[in-house]
mmCIF file of C-alpha atoms in Angstrom:
data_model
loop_
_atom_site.group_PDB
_atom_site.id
_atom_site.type_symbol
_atom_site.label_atom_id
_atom_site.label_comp_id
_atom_site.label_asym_id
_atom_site.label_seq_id
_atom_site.Cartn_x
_atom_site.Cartn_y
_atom_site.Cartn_z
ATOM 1 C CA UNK A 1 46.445 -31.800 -18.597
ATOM 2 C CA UNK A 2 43.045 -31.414 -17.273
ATOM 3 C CA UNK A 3 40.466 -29.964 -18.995
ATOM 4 C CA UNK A 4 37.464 -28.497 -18.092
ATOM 5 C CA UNK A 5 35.251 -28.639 -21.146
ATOM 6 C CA UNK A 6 35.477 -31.090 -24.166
ATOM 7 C CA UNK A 7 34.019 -30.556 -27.674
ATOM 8 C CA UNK A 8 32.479 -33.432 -29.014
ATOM 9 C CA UNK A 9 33.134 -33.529 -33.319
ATOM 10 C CA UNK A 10 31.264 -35.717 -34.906
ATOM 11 C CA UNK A 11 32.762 -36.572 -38.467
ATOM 12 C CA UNK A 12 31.294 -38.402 -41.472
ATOM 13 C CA UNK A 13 33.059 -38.157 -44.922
ATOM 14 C CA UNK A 14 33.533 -34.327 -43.769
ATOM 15 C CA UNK A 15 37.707 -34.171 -45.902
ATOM 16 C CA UNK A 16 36.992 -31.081 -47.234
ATOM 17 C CA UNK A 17 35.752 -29.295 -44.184
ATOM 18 C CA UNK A 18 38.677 -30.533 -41.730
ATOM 19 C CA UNK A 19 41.498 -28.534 -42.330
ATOM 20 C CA UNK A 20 39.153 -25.786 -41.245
ATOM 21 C CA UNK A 21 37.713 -27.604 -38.409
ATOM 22 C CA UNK A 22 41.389 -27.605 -37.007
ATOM 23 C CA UNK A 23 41.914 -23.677 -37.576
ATOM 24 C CA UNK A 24 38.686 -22.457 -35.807
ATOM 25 C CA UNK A 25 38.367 -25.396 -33.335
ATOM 26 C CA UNK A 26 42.521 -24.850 -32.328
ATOM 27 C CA UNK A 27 41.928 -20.794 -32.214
ATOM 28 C CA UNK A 28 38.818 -21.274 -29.910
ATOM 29 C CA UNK A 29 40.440 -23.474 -27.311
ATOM 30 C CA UNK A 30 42.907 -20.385 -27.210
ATOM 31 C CA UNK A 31 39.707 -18.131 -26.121
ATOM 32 C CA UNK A 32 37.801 -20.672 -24.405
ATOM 33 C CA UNK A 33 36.770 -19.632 -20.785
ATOM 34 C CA UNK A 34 37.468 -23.208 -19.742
ATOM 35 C CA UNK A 35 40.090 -25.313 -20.574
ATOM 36 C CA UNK A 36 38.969 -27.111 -23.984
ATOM 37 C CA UNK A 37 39.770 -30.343 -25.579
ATOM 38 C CA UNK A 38 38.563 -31.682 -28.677
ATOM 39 C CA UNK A 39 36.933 -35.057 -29.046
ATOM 40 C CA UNK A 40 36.321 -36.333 -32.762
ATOM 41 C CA UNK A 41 34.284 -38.949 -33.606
ATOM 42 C CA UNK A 42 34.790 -40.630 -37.064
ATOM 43 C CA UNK A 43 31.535 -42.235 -37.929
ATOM 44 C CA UNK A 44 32.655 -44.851 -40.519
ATOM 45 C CA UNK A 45 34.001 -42.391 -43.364
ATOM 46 C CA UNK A 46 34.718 -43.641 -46.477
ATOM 47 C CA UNK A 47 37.168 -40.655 -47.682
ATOM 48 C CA UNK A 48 40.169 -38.984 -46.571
ATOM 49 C CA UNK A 49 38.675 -37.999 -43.350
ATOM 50 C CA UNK A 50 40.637 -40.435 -40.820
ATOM 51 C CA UNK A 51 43.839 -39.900 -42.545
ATOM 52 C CA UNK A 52 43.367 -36.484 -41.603
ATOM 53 C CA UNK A 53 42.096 -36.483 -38.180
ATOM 54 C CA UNK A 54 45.091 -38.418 -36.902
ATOM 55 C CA UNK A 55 47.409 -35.962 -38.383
ATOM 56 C CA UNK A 56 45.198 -33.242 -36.313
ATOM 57 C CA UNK A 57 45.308 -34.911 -33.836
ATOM 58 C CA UNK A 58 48.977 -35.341 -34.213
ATOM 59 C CA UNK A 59 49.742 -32.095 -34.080
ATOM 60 C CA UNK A 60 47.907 -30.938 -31.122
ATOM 61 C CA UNK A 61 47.910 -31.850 -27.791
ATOM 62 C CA UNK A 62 44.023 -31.125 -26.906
ATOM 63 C CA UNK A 63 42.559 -33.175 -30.381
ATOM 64 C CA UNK A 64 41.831 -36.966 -29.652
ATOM 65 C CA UNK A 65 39.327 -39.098 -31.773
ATOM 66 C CA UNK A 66 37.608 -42.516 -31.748
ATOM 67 C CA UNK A 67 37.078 -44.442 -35.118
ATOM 68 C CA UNK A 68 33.915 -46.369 -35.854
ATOM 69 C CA UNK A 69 34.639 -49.728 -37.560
ATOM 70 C CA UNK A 70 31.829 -49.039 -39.872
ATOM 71 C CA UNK A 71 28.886 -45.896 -40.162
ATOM 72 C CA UNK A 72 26.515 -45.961 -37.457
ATOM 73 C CA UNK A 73 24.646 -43.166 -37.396
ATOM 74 C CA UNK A 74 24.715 -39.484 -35.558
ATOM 75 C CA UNK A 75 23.015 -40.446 -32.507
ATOM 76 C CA UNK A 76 25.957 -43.625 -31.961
ATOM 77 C CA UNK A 77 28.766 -40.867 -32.534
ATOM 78 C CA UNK A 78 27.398 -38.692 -30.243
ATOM 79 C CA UNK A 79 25.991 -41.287 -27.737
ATOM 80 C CA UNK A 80 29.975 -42.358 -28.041
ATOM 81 C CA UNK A 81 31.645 -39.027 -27.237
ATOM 82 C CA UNK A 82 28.881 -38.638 -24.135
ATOM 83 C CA UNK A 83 30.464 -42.469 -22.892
ATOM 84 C CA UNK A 84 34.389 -41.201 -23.712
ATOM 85 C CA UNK A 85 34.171 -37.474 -21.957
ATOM 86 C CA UNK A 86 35.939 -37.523 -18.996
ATOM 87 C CA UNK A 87 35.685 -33.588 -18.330
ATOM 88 C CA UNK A 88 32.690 -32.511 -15.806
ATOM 89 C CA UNK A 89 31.352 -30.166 -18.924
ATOM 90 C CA UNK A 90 31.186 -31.468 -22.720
ATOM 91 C CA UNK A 91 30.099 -29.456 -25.863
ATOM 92 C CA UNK A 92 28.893 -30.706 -29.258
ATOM 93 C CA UNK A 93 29.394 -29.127 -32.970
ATOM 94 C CA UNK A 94 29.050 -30.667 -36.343
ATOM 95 C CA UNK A 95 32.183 -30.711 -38.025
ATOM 96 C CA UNK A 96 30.511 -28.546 -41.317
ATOM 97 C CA UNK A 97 31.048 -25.707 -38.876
ATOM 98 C CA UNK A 98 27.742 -24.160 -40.218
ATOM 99 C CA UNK A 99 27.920 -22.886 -36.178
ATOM 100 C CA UNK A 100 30.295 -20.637 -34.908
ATOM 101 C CA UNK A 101 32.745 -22.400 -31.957
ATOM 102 C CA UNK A 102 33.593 -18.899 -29.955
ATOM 103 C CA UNK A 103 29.765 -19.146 -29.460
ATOM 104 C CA UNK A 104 30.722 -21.613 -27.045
ATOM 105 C CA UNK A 105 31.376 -18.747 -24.782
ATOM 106 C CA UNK A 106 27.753 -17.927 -24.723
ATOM 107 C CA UNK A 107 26.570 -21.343 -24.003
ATOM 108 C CA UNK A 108 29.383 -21.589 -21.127
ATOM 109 C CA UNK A 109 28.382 -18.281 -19.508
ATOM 110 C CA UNK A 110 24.842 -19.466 -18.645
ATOM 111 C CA UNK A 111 25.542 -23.246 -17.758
ATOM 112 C CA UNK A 112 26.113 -22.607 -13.876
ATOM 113 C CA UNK A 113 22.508 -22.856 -13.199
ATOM 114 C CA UNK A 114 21.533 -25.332 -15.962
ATOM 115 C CA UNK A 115 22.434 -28.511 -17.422
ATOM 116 C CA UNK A 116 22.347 -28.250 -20.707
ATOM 117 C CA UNK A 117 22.490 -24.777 -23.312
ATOM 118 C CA UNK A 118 21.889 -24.863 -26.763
ATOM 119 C CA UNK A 119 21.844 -22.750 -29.221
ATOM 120 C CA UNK A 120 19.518 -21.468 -31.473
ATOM 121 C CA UNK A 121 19.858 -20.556 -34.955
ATOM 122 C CA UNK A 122 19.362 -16.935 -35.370
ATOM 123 C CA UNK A 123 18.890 -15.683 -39.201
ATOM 124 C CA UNK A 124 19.807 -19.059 -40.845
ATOM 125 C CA UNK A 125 21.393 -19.545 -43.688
ATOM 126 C CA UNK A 126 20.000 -22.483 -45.391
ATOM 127 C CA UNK A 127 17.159 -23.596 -48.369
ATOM 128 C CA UNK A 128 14.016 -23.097 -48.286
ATOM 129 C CA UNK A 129 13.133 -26.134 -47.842
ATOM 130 C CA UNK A 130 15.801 -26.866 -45.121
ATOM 131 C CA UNK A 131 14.191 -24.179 -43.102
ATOM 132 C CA UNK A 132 10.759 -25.092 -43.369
ATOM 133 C CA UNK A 133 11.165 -28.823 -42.796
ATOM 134 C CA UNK A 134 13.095 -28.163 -39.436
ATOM 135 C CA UNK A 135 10.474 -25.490 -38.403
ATOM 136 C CA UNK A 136 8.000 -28.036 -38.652
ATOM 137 C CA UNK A 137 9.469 -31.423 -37.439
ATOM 138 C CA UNK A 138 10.472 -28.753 -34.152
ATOM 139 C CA UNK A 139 6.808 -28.058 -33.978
ATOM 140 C CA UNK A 140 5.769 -31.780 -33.701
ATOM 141 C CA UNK A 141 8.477 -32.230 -31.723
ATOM 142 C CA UNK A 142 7.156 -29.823 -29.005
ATOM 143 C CA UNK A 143 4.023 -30.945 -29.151
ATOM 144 C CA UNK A 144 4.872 -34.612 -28.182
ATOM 145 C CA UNK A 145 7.139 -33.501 -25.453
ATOM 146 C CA UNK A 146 6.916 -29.528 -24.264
ATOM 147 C CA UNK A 147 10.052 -29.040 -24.008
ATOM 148 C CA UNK A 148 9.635 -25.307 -25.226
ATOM 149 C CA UNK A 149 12.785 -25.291 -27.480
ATOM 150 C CA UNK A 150 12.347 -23.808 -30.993
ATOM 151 C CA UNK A 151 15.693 -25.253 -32.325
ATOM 152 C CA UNK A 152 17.071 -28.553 -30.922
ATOM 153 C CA UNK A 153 18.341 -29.011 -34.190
ATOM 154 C CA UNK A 154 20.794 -26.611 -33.502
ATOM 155 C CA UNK A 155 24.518 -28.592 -33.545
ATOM 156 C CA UNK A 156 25.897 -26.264 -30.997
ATOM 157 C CA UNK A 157 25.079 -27.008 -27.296
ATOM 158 C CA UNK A 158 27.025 -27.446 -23.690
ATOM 159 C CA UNK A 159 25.618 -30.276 -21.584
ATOM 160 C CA UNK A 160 26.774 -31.477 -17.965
ATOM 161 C CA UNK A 161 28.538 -34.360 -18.107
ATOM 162 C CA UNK A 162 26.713 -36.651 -15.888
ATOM 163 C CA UNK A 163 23.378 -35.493 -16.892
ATOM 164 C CA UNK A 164 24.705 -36.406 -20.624
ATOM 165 C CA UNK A 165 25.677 -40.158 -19.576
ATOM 166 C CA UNK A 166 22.412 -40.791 -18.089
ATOM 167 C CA UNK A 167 20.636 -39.917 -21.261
ATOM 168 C CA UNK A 168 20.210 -43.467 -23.025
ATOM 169 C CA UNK A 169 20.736 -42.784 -26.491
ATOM 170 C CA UNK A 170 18.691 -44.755 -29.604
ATOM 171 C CA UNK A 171 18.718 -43.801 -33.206
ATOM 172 C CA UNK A 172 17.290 -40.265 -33.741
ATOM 173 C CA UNK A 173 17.449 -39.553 -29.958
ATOM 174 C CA UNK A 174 20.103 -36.627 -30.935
ATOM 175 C CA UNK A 175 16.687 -34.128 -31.739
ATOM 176 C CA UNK A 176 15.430 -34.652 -28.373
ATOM 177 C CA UNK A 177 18.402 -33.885 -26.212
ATOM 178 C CA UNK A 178 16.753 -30.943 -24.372
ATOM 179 C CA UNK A 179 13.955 -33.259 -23.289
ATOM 180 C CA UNK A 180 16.177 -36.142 -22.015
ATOM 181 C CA UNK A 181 17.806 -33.414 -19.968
ATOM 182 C CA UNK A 182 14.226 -32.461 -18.426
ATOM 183 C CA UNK A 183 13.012 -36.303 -17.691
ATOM 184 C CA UNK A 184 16.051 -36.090 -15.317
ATOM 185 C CA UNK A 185 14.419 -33.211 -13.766
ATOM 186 C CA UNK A 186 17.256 -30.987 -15.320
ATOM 187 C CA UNK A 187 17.306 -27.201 -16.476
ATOM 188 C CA UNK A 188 17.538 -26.544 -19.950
ATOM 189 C CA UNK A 189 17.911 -22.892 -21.600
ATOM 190 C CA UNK A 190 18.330 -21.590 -25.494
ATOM 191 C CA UNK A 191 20.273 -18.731 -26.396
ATOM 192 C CA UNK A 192 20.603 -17.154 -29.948
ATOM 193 C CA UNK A 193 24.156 -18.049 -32.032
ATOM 194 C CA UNK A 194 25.351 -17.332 -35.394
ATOM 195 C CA UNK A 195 24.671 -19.856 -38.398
ATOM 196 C CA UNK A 196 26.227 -19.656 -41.680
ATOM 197 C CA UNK A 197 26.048 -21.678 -45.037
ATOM 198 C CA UNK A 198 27.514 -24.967 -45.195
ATOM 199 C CA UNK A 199 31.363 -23.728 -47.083
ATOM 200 C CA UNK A 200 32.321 -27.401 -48.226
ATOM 201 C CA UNK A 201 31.206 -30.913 -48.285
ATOM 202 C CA UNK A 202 27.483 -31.915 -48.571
ATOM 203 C CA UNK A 203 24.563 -32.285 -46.087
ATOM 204 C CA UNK A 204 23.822 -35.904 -44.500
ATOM 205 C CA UNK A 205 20.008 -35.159 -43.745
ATOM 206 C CA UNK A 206 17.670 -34.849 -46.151
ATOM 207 C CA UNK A 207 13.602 -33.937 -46.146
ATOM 208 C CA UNK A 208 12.639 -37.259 -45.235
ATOM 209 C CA UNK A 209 15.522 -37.486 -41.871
ATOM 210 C CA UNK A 210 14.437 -33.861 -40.969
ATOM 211 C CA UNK A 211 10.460 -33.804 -41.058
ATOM 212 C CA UNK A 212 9.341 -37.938 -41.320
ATOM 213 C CA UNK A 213 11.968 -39.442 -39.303
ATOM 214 C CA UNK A 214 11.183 -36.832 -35.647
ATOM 215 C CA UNK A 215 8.098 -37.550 -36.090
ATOM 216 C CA UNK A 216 7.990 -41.560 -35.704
ATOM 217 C CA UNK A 217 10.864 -40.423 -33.288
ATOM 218 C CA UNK A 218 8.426 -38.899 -30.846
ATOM 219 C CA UNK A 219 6.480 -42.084 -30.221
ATOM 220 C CA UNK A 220 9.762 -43.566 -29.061
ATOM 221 C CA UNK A 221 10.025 -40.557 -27.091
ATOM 222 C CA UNK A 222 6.410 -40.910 -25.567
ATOM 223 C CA UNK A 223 7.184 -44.663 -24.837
ATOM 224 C CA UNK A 224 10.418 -43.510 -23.079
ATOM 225 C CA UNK A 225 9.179 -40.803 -21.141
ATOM 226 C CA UNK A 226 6.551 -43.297 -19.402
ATOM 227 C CA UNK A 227 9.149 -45.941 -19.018
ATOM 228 C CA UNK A 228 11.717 -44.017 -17.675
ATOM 229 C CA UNK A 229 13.078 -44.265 -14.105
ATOM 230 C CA UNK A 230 14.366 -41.387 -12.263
ATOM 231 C CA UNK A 231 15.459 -41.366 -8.498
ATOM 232 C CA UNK A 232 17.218 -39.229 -5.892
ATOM 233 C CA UNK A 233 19.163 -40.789 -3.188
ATOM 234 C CA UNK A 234 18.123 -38.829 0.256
ATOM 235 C CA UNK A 235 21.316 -40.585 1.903
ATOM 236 C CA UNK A 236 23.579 -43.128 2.080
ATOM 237 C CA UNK A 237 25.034 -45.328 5.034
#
């Protein structure tokens, strides 16, 4: 079958979350305004969570997944679901499912005249300290490269598939996925989604991956942005 949009999963020692991954993720491909397969991407978990996938995957048609010998990091799982996609649209949701998938819908509806849609986190439901350390890593984030998004932390977002190959990828690079888009002279938009507390498992980012980490990220960024080489062809012969 060919599909039209493909959900990128990215999975680190996430057993007690996945049995309800399959239930929402399997009822929204039966919604979906495009044809939707699911991509997950074990990251080198050390529980149950492989074991599990392949029975998913098993079970339904539309799941596939690709297995990390060993933990590499958030930006190498998604970096390897951009490289696997073969569908012209791909999405991306962590697998804590602290987003909503039929807000795919949303991010679908406006991605005709952009290239990448994410979502922002309306009313979240998360510490304190969670909240405030993401609202200020996004404000040094948007300093360093005005891309005017308040939330690319957001783990719900529909990018064109070319566009998402062409973005190359380093550790940390998953924050500034917006701005890769716009280097490329791309369209970006945000658009409000649910968020709800995390029902199982444990969060993977702490203060110092939210707030210190984006910001020695953004240098990379700044280094990138000069270095970076962007061309249209005018024709070919």
């Amino acid at each position: 079958m060919s599909y039209q949009f493909t959900i990128i999963v990215p999975v680190y020692n996430e057993e007690e979350n996945l049995a309800r991954v399959e239930k929402e993720l399997l009822a929204y491909t039966k919604i979906a305004t495009k044809t939707t397969s699911i991509l997950f991407v074990n990251d080198g978990s050390k529980d149950n969570s492989q074991k599990l996938i392949e029975d998913i995957c098993e079970r339904n048609e539309a799941f596939n997944f690709i297995n990390f010998k060993e933990n590499r990091g958030l930006s190498a799982a998604i970096k390897a679901g951009f490289d696997h996609v073969e569908a012209p649209l791909l999405g991306y949701i962590d697998s804590d499912l602290q987003t909503a998938p039929e807000d795919f819908n949303l991010l679908l509806e406006k991605i005709g005249e952009y290239d990448l849609v994410t979502g922002v986190r309306a009313n979240r439901k998360d510490t304190f300290v969670k909240n405030m350390s993401s609202k200020i890593a996004n404000g040094i984030r948007r300093a360093f490269t005005h891309d005017g998004m308040d939330d690319t932390g957001c783990p719900l977002k529909v990018i064109k598939t070319d566009y998402a190959k062409r973005i190359p990828m380093f550790k940390g690079l998953h924050r500034f996925l917006p701005a890769m888009i716009l280097l490329q002279n791309g369209k970006v938009l945000q658009v409000p989604v649910q968020h709800f507390p995390r029902m199982a498992g444990t969060a993977k980012f702490g203060v110092w991956n939210r707030l210190i980490g984006p910001l020695t990220d953004c240098f990379a960024y700044v280094w990138m942005k000069k270095k970076y080489i962007n061309y249209d062809v005018k024709s070919k012969g």
